[in-house]
Amino acid sequence: MSDIERQQRFWETKTLEEMDQGEWEALCDGCALCCLQKLEDADTGEVFYTQLVCYLLDQENCRCTDYENRSVRVPDCVKLTRESIPEFHWLPKSCAYRRLAEGRGLADWHPLVSGRAESVFEAGISVQGRVMPDNIVPEHDWEDHIIQWVER
Ligand code: SF4
Ligand code: SF4
């Protein structure tokens, strides 16, 4: 493997801890699964995903419409950091960060591998076309919107 190829496929040659900020950000496959609202069973700690997605998400292209200010506008917006790597097991099984943390590499449909952002949609991994904004459903009814299609 040449030096350039090695740099291009940084996710195979560096650990999560070794990646620079640009590489870390590029790992996100754009599925937006982590933008889904989740409910936790107070007794068992079990987490359930709902089909309700953060109201700031552009559901067509699965992008945050205010990424810069997301932490202010949505205080519980999840920010993945190197310090939180040991907790990545709560993420969807397909999430690039969890995959690398578990030594599973990136899937063929990951945009870094395919070279195309659309491949995550075509593989049926993203939330595209199967969610609704969380601000149109009262919080006490979120339980009615629990889903099973997010692989854990
Ligand atoms: S689940 Fe992982 S890969 Fe998907 S949008 Fe969230 S951080 Fe990115
Ligand atoms: S603020 Fe943006 S990144 Fe955070 S959950 Fe909402 S849509 Fe997703």
PDB file of C-alpha atoms and ligand atoms in Angstrom:
ATOM      1  CA  MET A   1       0.000   0.000   0.000  1.00  0.00           C
ATOM      2  CA  SER A   2       1.452   3.404  -0.968  1.00  0.00           C
ATOM      3  CA  ASP A   3       1.591   6.324   1.495  1.00  0.00           C
ATOM      4  CA  ILE A   4      -1.232   8.080  -0.366  1.00  0.00           C
ATOM      5  CA  GLU A   5      -3.439   4.984  -0.285  1.00  0.00           C
ATOM      6  CA  ARG A   6      -2.647   4.599   3.400  1.00  0.00           C
ATOM      7  CA  GLN A   7      -3.731   8.191   4.075  1.00  0.00           C
ATOM      8  CA  GLN A   8      -6.883   7.775   1.994  1.00  0.00           C
ATOM      9  CA  ARG A   9      -7.970   4.693   3.934  1.00  0.00           C
ATOM     10  CA  PHE A  10      -7.146   6.175   7.326  1.00  0.00           C
ATOM     11  CA  TRP A  11      -9.921   4.161   9.029  1.00  0.00           C
ATOM     12  CA  GLU A  12      -7.907   1.009   8.339  1.00  0.00           C
ATOM     13  CA  THR A  13      -4.550   2.332   9.485  1.00  0.00           C
ATOM     14  CA  LYS A  14      -5.454   4.522  12.472  1.00  0.00           C
ATOM     15  CA  THR A  15      -7.318   3.839  15.669  1.00  0.00           C
ATOM     16  CA  LEU A  16     -10.236   6.099  16.586  1.00  0.00           C
ATOM     17  CA  GLU A  17      -7.980   7.797  19.122  1.00  0.00           C
ATOM     18  CA  GLU A  18      -5.333   8.507  16.483  1.00  0.00           C
ATOM     19  CA  MET A  19      -7.643  10.190  13.971  1.00  0.00           C
ATOM     20  CA  ASP A  20      -7.518  13.951  13.520  1.00  0.00           C
ATOM     21  CA  GLN A  21     -10.684  16.009  13.732  1.00  0.00           C
ATOM     22  CA  GLY A  22     -11.309  15.979   9.978  1.00  0.00           C
ATOM     23  CA  GLU A  23     -10.976  12.202   9.815  1.00  0.00           C
ATOM     24  CA  TRP A  24     -13.180  11.794  12.884  1.00  0.00           C
ATOM     25  CA  GLU A  25     -15.963  13.893  11.333  1.00  0.00           C
ATOM     26  CA  ALA A  26     -15.623  12.123   7.971  1.00  0.00           C
ATOM     27  CA  LEU A  27     -16.381   8.799   9.653  1.00  0.00           C
ATOM     28  CA  CYS A  28     -20.046   9.683  10.088  1.00  0.00           C
ATOM     29  CA  ASP A  29     -21.978   7.851   7.350  1.00  0.00           C
ATOM     30  CA  GLY A  30     -24.894  10.312   7.442  1.00  0.00           C
ATOM     31  CA  CYS A  31     -27.524   7.743   8.458  1.00  0.00           C
ATOM     32  CA  ALA A  32     -29.007  10.047  11.154  1.00  0.00           C
ATOM     33  CA  LEU A  33     -29.995   7.054  13.273  1.00  0.00           C
ATOM     34  CA  CYS A  34     -28.490   8.804  16.294  1.00  0.00           C
ATOM     35  CA  CYS A  35     -30.927  11.699  15.706  1.00  0.00           C
ATOM     36  CA  LEU A  36     -33.868   9.423  16.537  1.00  0.00           C
ATOM     37  CA  GLN A  37     -35.537   9.919  19.890  1.00  0.00           C
ATOM     38  CA  LYS A  38     -34.932   7.080  22.305  1.00  0.00           C
ATOM     39  CA  LEU A  39     -36.795   5.948  25.408  1.00  0.00           C
ATOM     40  CA  GLU A  40     -35.177   4.193  28.329  1.00  0.00           C
ATOM     41  CA  ASP A  41     -36.917   1.697  30.558  1.00  0.00           C
ATOM     42  CA  ALA A  42     -36.358   3.118  34.048  1.00  0.00           C
ATOM     43  CA  ASP A  43     -36.311  -0.363  35.628  1.00  0.00           C
ATOM     44  CA  THR A  44     -34.096  -2.302  33.213  1.00  0.00           C
ATOM     45  CA  GLY A  45     -32.115   0.478  31.539  1.00  0.00           C
ATOM     46  CA  GLU A  46     -33.108  -0.960  28.155  1.00  0.00           C
ATOM     47  CA  VAL A  47     -33.148   1.633  25.369  1.00  0.00           C
ATOM     48  CA  PHE A  48     -35.829   1.706  22.672  1.00  0.00           C
ATOM     49  CA  TYR A  49     -35.618   3.672  19.446  1.00  0.00           C
ATOM     50  CA  THR A  50     -38.664   5.544  18.163  1.00  0.00           C
ATOM     51  CA  GLN A  51     -39.523   6.652  14.625  1.00  0.00           C
ATOM     52  CA  LEU A  52     -39.474  10.254  15.858  1.00  0.00           C
ATOM     53  CA  VAL A  53     -36.478  12.179  14.668  1.00  0.00           C
ATOM     54  CA  CYS A  54     -35.086  15.488  15.879  1.00  0.00           C
ATOM     55  CA  TYR A  55     -37.031  18.347  14.325  1.00  0.00           C
ATOM     56  CA  LEU A  56     -33.776  19.953  13.083  1.00  0.00           C
ATOM     57  CA  LEU A  57     -33.040  17.075  10.725  1.00  0.00           C
ATOM     58  CA  ASP A  58     -33.556  17.558   7.000  1.00  0.00           C
ATOM     59  CA  GLN A  59     -35.197  14.189   6.384  1.00  0.00           C
ATOM     60  CA  GLU A  60     -34.511  14.207   2.655  1.00  0.00           C
ATOM     61  CA  ASN A  61     -30.721  14.240   2.864  1.00  0.00           C
ATOM     62  CA  CYS A  62     -30.411  13.216   6.545  1.00  0.00           C
ATOM     63  CA  ARG A  63     -28.404  16.305   7.454  1.00  0.00           C
ATOM     64  CA  CYS A  64     -28.694  18.553  10.481  1.00  0.00           C
ATOM     65  CA  THR A  65     -30.066  21.929   9.403  1.00  0.00           C
ATOM     66  CA  ASP A  66     -28.158  23.791  12.120  1.00  0.00           C
ATOM     67  CA  TYR A  67     -25.091  21.695  12.848  1.00  0.00           C
ATOM     68  CA  GLU A  68     -23.071  24.627  14.205  1.00  0.00           C
ATOM     69  CA  ASN A  69     -25.647  25.508  16.874  1.00  0.00           C
ATOM     70  CA  ARG A  70     -27.028  22.025  17.495  1.00  0.00           C
ATOM     71  CA  SER A  71     -25.886  21.776  21.112  1.00  0.00           C
ATOM     72  CA  VAL A  72     -27.626  25.037  21.992  1.00  0.00           C
ATOM     73  CA  ARG A  73     -30.827  24.358  20.096  1.00  0.00           C
ATOM     74  CA  VAL A  74     -31.058  20.681  21.077  1.00  0.00           C
ATOM     75  CA  PRO A  75     -29.304  20.281  24.444  1.00  0.00           C
ATOM     76  CA  ASP A  76     -29.523  16.481  24.379  1.00  0.00           C
ATOM     77  CA  CYS A  77     -28.036  16.250  20.874  1.00  0.00           C
ATOM     78  CA  VAL A  78     -25.415  13.527  21.049  1.00  0.00           C
ATOM     79  CA  LYS A  79     -21.835  14.555  20.440  1.00  0.00           C
ATOM     80  CA  LEU A  80     -19.526  11.600  19.919  1.00  0.00           C
ATOM     81  CA  THR A  81     -16.062  12.132  21.355  1.00  0.00           C
ATOM     82  CA  ARG A  82     -12.955  10.043  21.774  1.00  0.00           C
ATOM     83  CA  GLU A  83     -13.567  10.059  25.531  1.00  0.00           C
ATOM     84  CA  SER A  84     -16.953   8.391  25.024  1.00  0.00           C
ATOM     85  CA  ILE A  85     -15.662   5.495  22.862  1.00  0.00           C
ATOM     86  CA  PRO A  86     -16.236   2.924  25.665  1.00  0.00           C
ATOM     87  CA  GLU A  87     -19.937   3.854  25.581  1.00  0.00           C
ATOM     88  CA  PHE A  88     -20.441   3.401  21.827  1.00  0.00           C
ATOM     89  CA  HIS A  89     -22.287   0.109  22.365  1.00  0.00           C
ATOM     90  CA  TRP A  90     -25.561   2.074  22.646  1.00  0.00           C
ATOM     91  CA  LEU A  91     -25.171   3.293  19.045  1.00  0.00           C
ATOM     92  CA  PRO A  92     -26.872   1.434  16.180  1.00  0.00           C
ATOM     93  CA  LYS A  93     -24.896  -1.614  15.095  1.00  0.00           C
ATOM     94  CA  SER A  94     -24.324  -0.026  11.667  1.00  0.00           C
ATOM     95  CA  CYS A  95     -22.792   3.206  13.032  1.00  0.00           C
ATOM     96  CA  ALA A  96     -19.272   3.714  11.709  1.00  0.00           C
ATOM     97  CA  TYR A  97     -17.945   4.769  15.121  1.00  0.00           C
ATOM     98  CA  ARG A  98     -19.314   1.679  16.822  1.00  0.00           C
ATOM     99  CA  ARG A  99     -18.140  -0.577  13.989  1.00  0.00           C
ATOM    100  CA  LEU A 100     -14.572   0.699  14.306  1.00  0.00           C
ATOM    101  CA  ALA A 101     -14.689   0.640  18.115  1.00  0.00           C
ATOM    102  CA  GLU A 102     -15.642  -3.064  17.848  1.00  0.00           C
ATOM    103  CA  GLY A 103     -13.019  -3.810  15.196  1.00  0.00           C
ATOM    104  CA  ARG A 104     -15.578  -4.516  12.448  1.00  0.00           C
ATOM    105  CA  GLY A 105     -14.288  -2.049   9.832  1.00  0.00           C
ATOM    106  CA  LEU A 106     -16.517   0.007   7.543  1.00  0.00           C
ATOM    107  CA  ALA A 107     -19.243  -1.548   5.398  1.00  0.00           C
ATOM    108  CA  ASP A 108     -19.203  -1.454   1.587  1.00  0.00           C
ATOM    109  CA  TRP A 109     -22.057   1.044   1.605  1.00  0.00           C
ATOM    110  CA  HIS A 110     -20.170   3.552   3.763  1.00  0.00           C
ATOM    111  CA  PRO A 111     -19.599   6.734   1.713  1.00  0.00           C
ATOM    112  CA  LEU A 112     -15.856   6.646   2.451  1.00  0.00           C
ATOM    113  CA  VAL A 113     -15.684   3.181   0.885  1.00  0.00           C
ATOM    114  CA  SER A 114     -18.218   3.606  -1.931  1.00  0.00           C
ATOM    115  CA  GLY A 115     -17.173   7.172  -2.757  1.00  0.00           C
ATOM    116  CA  ARG A 116     -20.845   8.190  -2.894  1.00  0.00           C
ATOM    117  CA  ALA A 117     -22.974   9.773  -0.137  1.00  0.00           C
ATOM    118  CA  GLU A 118     -26.116   8.144  -1.609  1.00  0.00           C
ATOM    119  CA  SER A 119     -24.907   4.607  -0.948  1.00  0.00           C
ATOM    120  CA  VAL A 120     -26.031   4.821   2.685  1.00  0.00           C
ATOM    121  CA  PHE A 121     -29.571   5.596   1.502  1.00  0.00           C
ATOM    122  CA  GLU A 122     -29.536   2.892  -1.179  1.00  0.00           C
ATOM    123  CA  ALA A 123     -28.452   0.307   1.411  1.00  0.00           C
ATOM    124  CA  GLY A 124     -31.519   1.167   3.518  1.00  0.00           C
ATOM    125  CA  ILE A 125     -29.411   2.070   6.527  1.00  0.00           C
ATOM    126  CA  SER A 126     -30.528   5.669   7.030  1.00  0.00           C
ATOM    127  CA  VAL A 127     -33.727   7.162   8.457  1.00  0.00           C
ATOM    128  CA  GLN A 128     -34.658   8.545   5.035  1.00  0.00           C
ATOM    129  CA  GLY A 129     -38.347   8.027   4.234  1.00  0.00           C
ATOM    130  CA  ARG A 130     -39.390   6.300   7.463  1.00  0.00           C
ATOM    131  CA  VAL A 131     -39.478   8.863  10.276  1.00  0.00           C
ATOM    132  CA  MET A 132     -41.450  11.889  11.446  1.00  0.00           C
ATOM    133  CA  PRO A 133     -40.340  15.019  13.331  1.00  0.00           C
ATOM    134  CA  ASP A 134     -40.455  14.737  17.118  1.00  0.00           C
ATOM    135  CA  ASN A 135     -42.139  18.111  17.594  1.00  0.00           C
ATOM    136  CA  ILE A 136     -45.467  16.997  16.111  1.00  0.00           C
ATOM    137  CA  VAL A 137     -46.037  14.277  18.729  1.00  0.00           C
ATOM    138  CA  PRO A 138     -46.533  15.061  22.446  1.00  0.00           C
ATOM    139  CA  GLU A 139     -43.791  13.473  24.529  1.00  0.00           C
ATOM    140  CA  HIS A 140     -46.232  11.350  26.538  1.00  0.00           C
ATOM    141  CA  ASP A 141     -47.199   9.599  23.274  1.00  0.00           C
ATOM    142  CA  TRP A 142     -43.653   8.766  22.116  1.00  0.00           C
ATOM    143  CA  GLU A 143     -44.044   5.271  23.482  1.00  0.00           C
ATOM    144  CA  ASP A 144     -46.572   4.601  20.700  1.00  0.00           C
ATOM    145  CA  HIS A 145     -43.816   5.192  18.140  1.00  0.00           C
ATOM    146  CA  ILE A 146     -41.248   2.620  19.263  1.00  0.00           C
ATOM    147  CA  ILE A 147     -39.658   0.827  16.301  1.00  0.00           C
ATOM    148  CA  GLN A 148     -37.686  -2.384  15.842  1.00  0.00           C
ATOM    149  CA  TRP A 149     -35.858  -1.657  12.580  1.00  0.00           C
ATOM    150  CA  VAL A 150     -32.763  -0.140  14.157  1.00  0.00           C
ATOM    151  CA  GLU A 151     -30.316  -2.999  14.604  1.00  0.00           C
ATOM    152  CA  ARG A 152     -28.696  -2.890  18.054  1.00  0.00           C
TER     153      ARG A 152
HETATM  154  S1  SF4 B   1     -25.425   6.745  13.892  1.00  0.00           S
HETATM  155 FE1  SF4 B   1     -23.220   7.054  13.680  1.00  0.00          FE
HETATM  156  S2  SF4 B   1     -22.819   7.075  11.481  1.00  0.00           S
HETATM  157 FE2  SF4 B   1     -25.032   7.389  11.766  1.00  0.00          FE
HETATM  158  S3  SF4 B   1     -25.314   9.616  11.793  1.00  0.00           S
HETATM  159 FE3  SF4 B   1     -25.035   8.956  13.912  1.00  0.00          FE
HETATM  160  S4  SF4 B   1     -22.835   9.163  14.312  1.00  0.00           S
HETATM  161 FE4  SF4 B   1     -23.119   9.215  12.091  1.00  0.00          FE
HETATM  162  S1  SF4 B   2     -29.510  18.817  16.482  1.00  0.00           S
HETATM  163 FE1  SF4 B   2     -28.923  18.047  14.477  1.00  0.00          FE
HETATM  164  S2  SF4 B   2     -27.366  16.462  14.872  1.00  0.00           S
HETATM  165 FE2  SF4 B   2     -28.435  16.887  16.811  1.00  0.00          FE
HETATM  166  S3  SF4 B   2     -30.085  15.354  16.919  1.00  0.00           S
HETATM  167 FE3  SF4 B   2     -30.926  17.191  15.966  1.00  0.00          FE
HETATM  168  S4  SF4 B   2     -30.699  16.874  13.750  1.00  0.00           S
HETATM  169 FE4  SF4 B   2     -29.364  15.403  14.778  1.00  0.00          FE
END
